[in-house]
XYZ file of C-alpha atoms in Angstrom:
321
model
C 32.932 5.214 -67.491
C 33.099 2.184 -65.199
C 35.480 2.011 -62.202
C 37.839 -0.522 -63.882
C 38.228 1.783 -66.882
C 38.909 4.712 -64.603
C 41.608 2.651 -62.908
C 43.157 1.838 -66.281
C 42.990 5.398 -67.513
C 44.414 6.986 -64.397
C 42.727 10.183 -65.661
C 45.945 11.110 -67.463
C 45.512 13.567 -70.282
C 41.829 14.003 -69.514
C 40.374 17.454 -70.115
C 39.880 19.130 -66.685
C 36.185 19.738 -67.401
C 35.668 16.090 -68.259
C 37.746 15.045 -65.261
C 35.413 17.050 -63.034
C 32.434 15.136 -64.351
C 33.838 11.608 -64.187
C 35.283 12.008 -60.721
C 31.896 12.987 -59.306
C 32.610 16.410 -57.910
C 28.984 16.930 -56.927
C 29.303 15.741 -53.355
C 26.793 16.181 -50.588
C 27.217 19.193 -48.325
C 30.717 18.758 -46.876
C 31.315 18.360 -43.177
C 33.701 21.142 -42.281
C 36.939 19.790 -40.839
C 38.130 21.282 -37.569
C 41.728 20.427 -38.455
C 44.316 22.219 -40.535
C 47.769 21.290 -41.760
C 51.159 22.987 -41.797
C 53.710 21.923 -44.388
C 57.384 22.026 -43.436
C 60.255 21.574 -45.864
C 60.215 21.205 -49.632
C 57.899 18.642 -51.233
C 59.738 15.610 -52.619
C 62.489 15.970 -50.044
C 63.607 13.724 -47.184
C 62.431 16.229 -44.558
C 59.090 17.229 -46.085
C 56.513 16.943 -43.288
C 52.837 17.711 -42.803
C 51.889 18.638 -39.246
C 48.367 18.992 -37.908
C 46.626 21.666 -35.854
C 43.229 21.703 -34.167
C 40.613 24.466 -34.278
C 42.490 26.333 -31.537
C 45.589 26.517 -33.709
C 47.539 24.134 -31.473
C 49.685 21.339 -32.856
C 48.207 17.873 -32.402
C 49.040 14.307 -33.349
C 46.926 12.994 -36.254
C 47.567 9.511 -34.852
C 46.387 10.155 -31.302
C 44.401 13.407 -31.012
C 41.847 12.962 -33.815
C 38.968 10.776 -32.544
C 38.420 7.435 -34.240
C 34.639 7.933 -34.279
C 33.153 10.981 -35.994
C 29.627 10.864 -34.517
C 27.883 9.759 -31.335
C 26.376 6.695 -32.950
C 29.846 5.566 -34.049
C 28.521 4.892 -37.544
C 31.076 7.266 -39.069
C 34.820 7.179 -38.575
C 37.557 9.713 -39.188
C 40.186 9.065 -41.828
C 43.482 10.894 -42.232
C 44.285 10.981 -45.953
C 47.955 10.176 -46.507
C 47.955 9.339 -50.237
C 45.452 10.788 -52.727
C 44.253 8.488 -55.484
C 46.438 8.219 -58.640
C 49.587 9.359 -56.799
C 52.746 7.289 -56.195
C 54.571 8.862 -53.249
C 54.348 6.491 -50.279
C 53.296 8.952 -47.591
C 52.391 7.840 -44.073
C 51.868 9.062 -40.535
C 55.298 9.092 -38.897
C 54.479 6.885 -35.936
C 58.042 7.123 -34.590
C 58.336 10.905 -34.960
C 57.373 13.600 -32.452
C 53.763 14.711 -33.054
C 53.469 12.099 -35.852
C 53.563 14.256 -39.005
C 52.835 12.737 -42.403
C 56.135 12.010 -44.131
C 57.264 10.084 -47.167
C 58.627 6.629 -46.439
C 62.380 6.346 -46.935
C 64.393 3.271 -47.873
C 68.178 3.301 -48.210
C 68.066 7.092 -47.836
C 65.795 7.436 -50.864
C 62.156 8.488 -51.046
C 59.779 5.606 -51.740
C 57.319 5.599 -54.614
C 55.046 2.700 -55.539
C 55.502 1.373 -59.047
C 52.715 1.408 -61.622
C 51.682 -2.224 -62.099
C 49.656 -2.477 -65.305
C 46.825 -1.504 -65.602
C 46.995 0.670 -62.481
C 48.583 4.046 -61.883
C 49.718 4.759 -58.349
C 47.201 4.087 -55.592
C 43.707 3.289 -56.871
C 41.849 4.730 -53.868
C 42.375 7.561 -51.412
C 44.640 5.810 -48.932
C 45.207 6.697 -45.324
C 44.860 5.780 -41.680
C 42.144 5.533 -39.057
C 43.306 7.577 -36.045
C 43.293 6.175 -32.524
C 43.786 2.625 -33.800
C 46.908 0.481 -33.504
C 47.793 -3.025 -34.661
C 49.723 -4.247 -31.622
C 52.829 -6.236 -32.686
C 52.713 -8.181 -29.410
C 49.156 -9.382 -30.143
C 48.581 -12.390 -32.403
C 45.343 -11.942 -34.303
C 43.151 -15.056 -33.875
C 41.801 -14.725 -37.428
C 45.161 -14.416 -39.183
C 47.512 -16.110 -36.695
C 49.934 -13.245 -37.265
C 50.954 -10.325 -35.054
C 50.047 -6.724 -35.793
C 52.246 -4.481 -37.931
C 52.777 -1.716 -35.305
C 50.804 0.875 -37.308
C 47.368 2.484 -37.243
C 44.750 0.741 -39.375
C 45.051 1.383 -43.098
C 41.947 2.469 -44.973
C 41.060 2.574 -48.678
C 38.421 5.217 -49.384
C 36.731 4.151 -52.622
C 34.613 7.217 -53.390
C 34.605 9.272 -56.578
C 36.474 12.325 -55.310
C 40.257 12.570 -55.258
C 41.034 13.716 -51.713
C 43.860 15.988 -50.608
C 46.912 14.859 -48.688
C 46.445 15.663 -44.999
C 42.669 16.000 -45.295
C 40.558 14.623 -42.440
C 37.312 13.156 -43.758
C 34.398 11.177 -42.374
C 33.958 7.664 -43.733
C 31.579 4.719 -43.494
C 33.112 1.255 -43.120
C 32.076 -1.272 -45.782
C 34.416 -4.218 -45.225
C 38.031 -5.281 -44.973
C 40.760 -7.412 -46.481
C 43.455 -9.081 -44.380
C 46.839 -8.642 -46.020
C 49.714 -10.671 -44.602
C 52.699 -8.397 -45.187
C 56.053 -10.064 -44.477
C 54.439 -12.210 -41.800
C 52.477 -9.410 -40.120
C 48.737 -8.718 -40.053
C 47.969 -5.629 -42.096
C 44.209 -5.012 -42.238
C 42.941 -2.923 -45.136
C 39.641 -1.307 -44.205
C 37.381 -0.518 -47.183
C 35.261 2.590 -46.730
C 33.386 5.399 -48.482
C 33.398 9.143 -47.824
C 30.010 9.865 -46.226
C 29.562 12.805 -48.652
C 29.979 10.634 -51.745
C 26.937 10.313 -54.053
C 27.026 6.529 -53.595
C 27.381 6.626 -49.816
C 23.673 6.005 -49.126
C 23.715 2.966 -51.435
C 26.980 1.458 -50.234
C 26.510 -0.132 -46.823
C 28.331 -3.477 -46.975
C 30.916 -5.409 -48.941
C 28.392 -6.938 -51.364
C 27.202 -3.469 -52.342
C 30.677 -2.682 -53.693
C 30.560 -5.569 -56.146
C 26.973 -4.748 -57.102
C 27.537 -1.046 -57.792
C 31.248 -1.055 -58.643
C 31.800 -4.404 -60.393
C 35.448 -5.399 -60.600
C 36.650 -2.992 -57.929
C 37.144 -5.589 -55.186
C 39.153 -7.789 -57.561
C 41.233 -4.786 -58.590
C 41.897 -3.958 -54.932
C 42.949 -7.539 -54.172
C 45.263 -7.679 -57.178
C 46.787 -4.274 -56.457
C 47.842 -5.324 -52.940
C 48.996 -8.719 -54.189
C 51.225 -7.367 -56.945
C 52.482 -3.904 -56.009
C 55.793 -5.002 -54.472
C 56.807 -7.357 -57.279
C 58.519 -4.639 -59.402
C 60.783 -4.014 -56.370
C 61.946 -7.622 -56.463
C 59.717 -8.889 -53.653
C 57.281 -11.810 -53.828
C 53.547 -11.401 -54.215
C 51.742 -10.542 -50.999
C 49.506 -13.088 -49.327
C 46.108 -12.773 -47.673
C 44.138 -14.393 -44.893
C 40.723 -15.892 -45.751
C 42.052 -16.926 -49.191
C 41.906 -13.283 -50.196
C 38.143 -12.979 -49.674
C 36.968 -9.655 -48.219
C 35.005 -9.637 -44.972
C 31.821 -7.637 -44.409
C 31.160 -4.344 -42.632
C 30.240 -5.978 -39.319
C 33.519 -7.892 -39.267
C 35.487 -4.785 -40.256
C 33.853 -2.718 -37.505
C 34.974 -5.319 -34.967
C 38.524 -5.035 -36.305
C 38.342 -1.260 -35.807
C 37.098 -1.677 -32.232
C 39.801 -4.224 -31.411
C 42.539 -1.958 -32.739
C 41.018 1.044 -30.961
C 41.134 -0.915 -27.698
C 44.784 -1.794 -28.367
C 45.497 1.898 -28.924
C 43.790 2.754 -25.608
C 46.167 0.440 -23.759
C 49.051 2.170 -25.498
C 47.788 5.545 -24.280
C 47.176 4.265 -20.746
C 50.728 2.962 -20.495
C 49.710 -0.671 -20.016
C 51.295 -1.693 -23.350
C 54.905 -1.100 -24.357
C 55.087 1.539 -27.155
C 57.374 -0.570 -29.402
C 59.072 2.558 -30.716
C 55.803 4.457 -31.217
C 55.812 8.148 -30.279
C 52.750 8.589 -28.089
C 52.817 12.328 -27.345
C 49.403 13.951 -27.613
C 47.750 17.098 -26.344
C 44.113 16.118 -25.807
C 43.671 12.410 -24.987
C 41.905 11.985 -21.634
C 43.525 9.415 -19.345
C 46.721 9.218 -21.394
C 50.066 9.063 -19.615
C 51.674 10.600 -22.707
C 49.773 13.913 -22.837
C 51.966 17.017 -23.126
C 51.144 20.761 -23.007
C 50.391 22.497 -26.295
C 53.472 24.693 -25.851
C 55.701 21.622 -25.655
C 54.104 20.199 -28.793
C 54.853 23.462 -30.588
C 58.464 23.347 -29.393
C 58.839 19.802 -30.709
C 57.755 20.935 -34.163
C 59.670 24.199 -34.299
C 62.984 22.700 -33.166
C 63.123 20.643 -36.374
C 65.111 21.725 -39.419
C 63.761 21.051 -42.883
C 65.283 20.632 -46.332
C 64.610 23.652 -48.534
C 65.009 22.078 -51.980
C 62.988 19.348 -53.677
C 64.642 16.277 -55.134
C 64.116 15.111 -58.688
C 61.324 12.608 -59.205
C 62.368 9.094 -60.255
C 63.041 8.790 -63.979
C 60.747 5.755 -64.173
C 57.842 7.363 -62.292
C 55.467 6.938 -65.243
C 56.647 3.498 -66.312
C 54.180 0.627 -66.417
C 55.434 -2.671 -64.978
C 53.984 -5.875 -66.392
C 53.804 -8.844 -64.002
C 52.075 -12.191 -64.098
C 49.088 -12.489 -61.802
C 49.348 -16.126 -60.798
């Protein structure tokens, strides 16, 4: 089954055995993560939070304490999975919360879910963030002429496996798209899990179109259209919506990593960002592990889940003009 058909199907109603085959479960030997997660509160509640611990069992920030690069050659990056493919809950690293847990975005005191814009269901990739990167809102990007969006870099992992929320995986950068979201630069890094069966064959943006025809167009259209059912206009892009290659994307990662370094060193104003970390060398925001634990344990969390939206499964039909 081709990637576009998988996107259309959303794997709903598919026999689990068949699902296992078409999602490519036969990955290369996995790289064992040194991170674990702790869930607090009831899922589908305003307080539901996913905190992170390192191999020592100490709480860490997934934004600041997980290295951006996963190997010495800097060919692999780390990705923090916020939203598994096919899901709708808009989960994200809480950049303005102590120790930056993953939480669901809230608008008007209600949990946010992305709408299903035909023919897509939920997010069409594993979606997440590249740690130790930051799009500085005081910096105007020379390529987009727009300031940063005050978040870590977003990443779309396009491999065959559906990842788990809170998972930390190693990825290879393939390219990027430059979304202009309400006047702010919002880079979308395109990448592949290094364990994926196609990882050795996917090395640059042109390889995606060659091996996964239609996927780049689907990605462009998804970002363009996904806010329309909420009454907002279609999103715009820099470069006329054309994706840039792996070399360009890697430079974007380095630039945003350098901006994050200045944030850690105290030379850039945090702009509301919580910068506490427990391991970053040279950071003026490093705190003891015991203090990090106190910051987590002092929180109170909702014990009951809320009902899912009645229109969660609805398809929304919009014109792609």
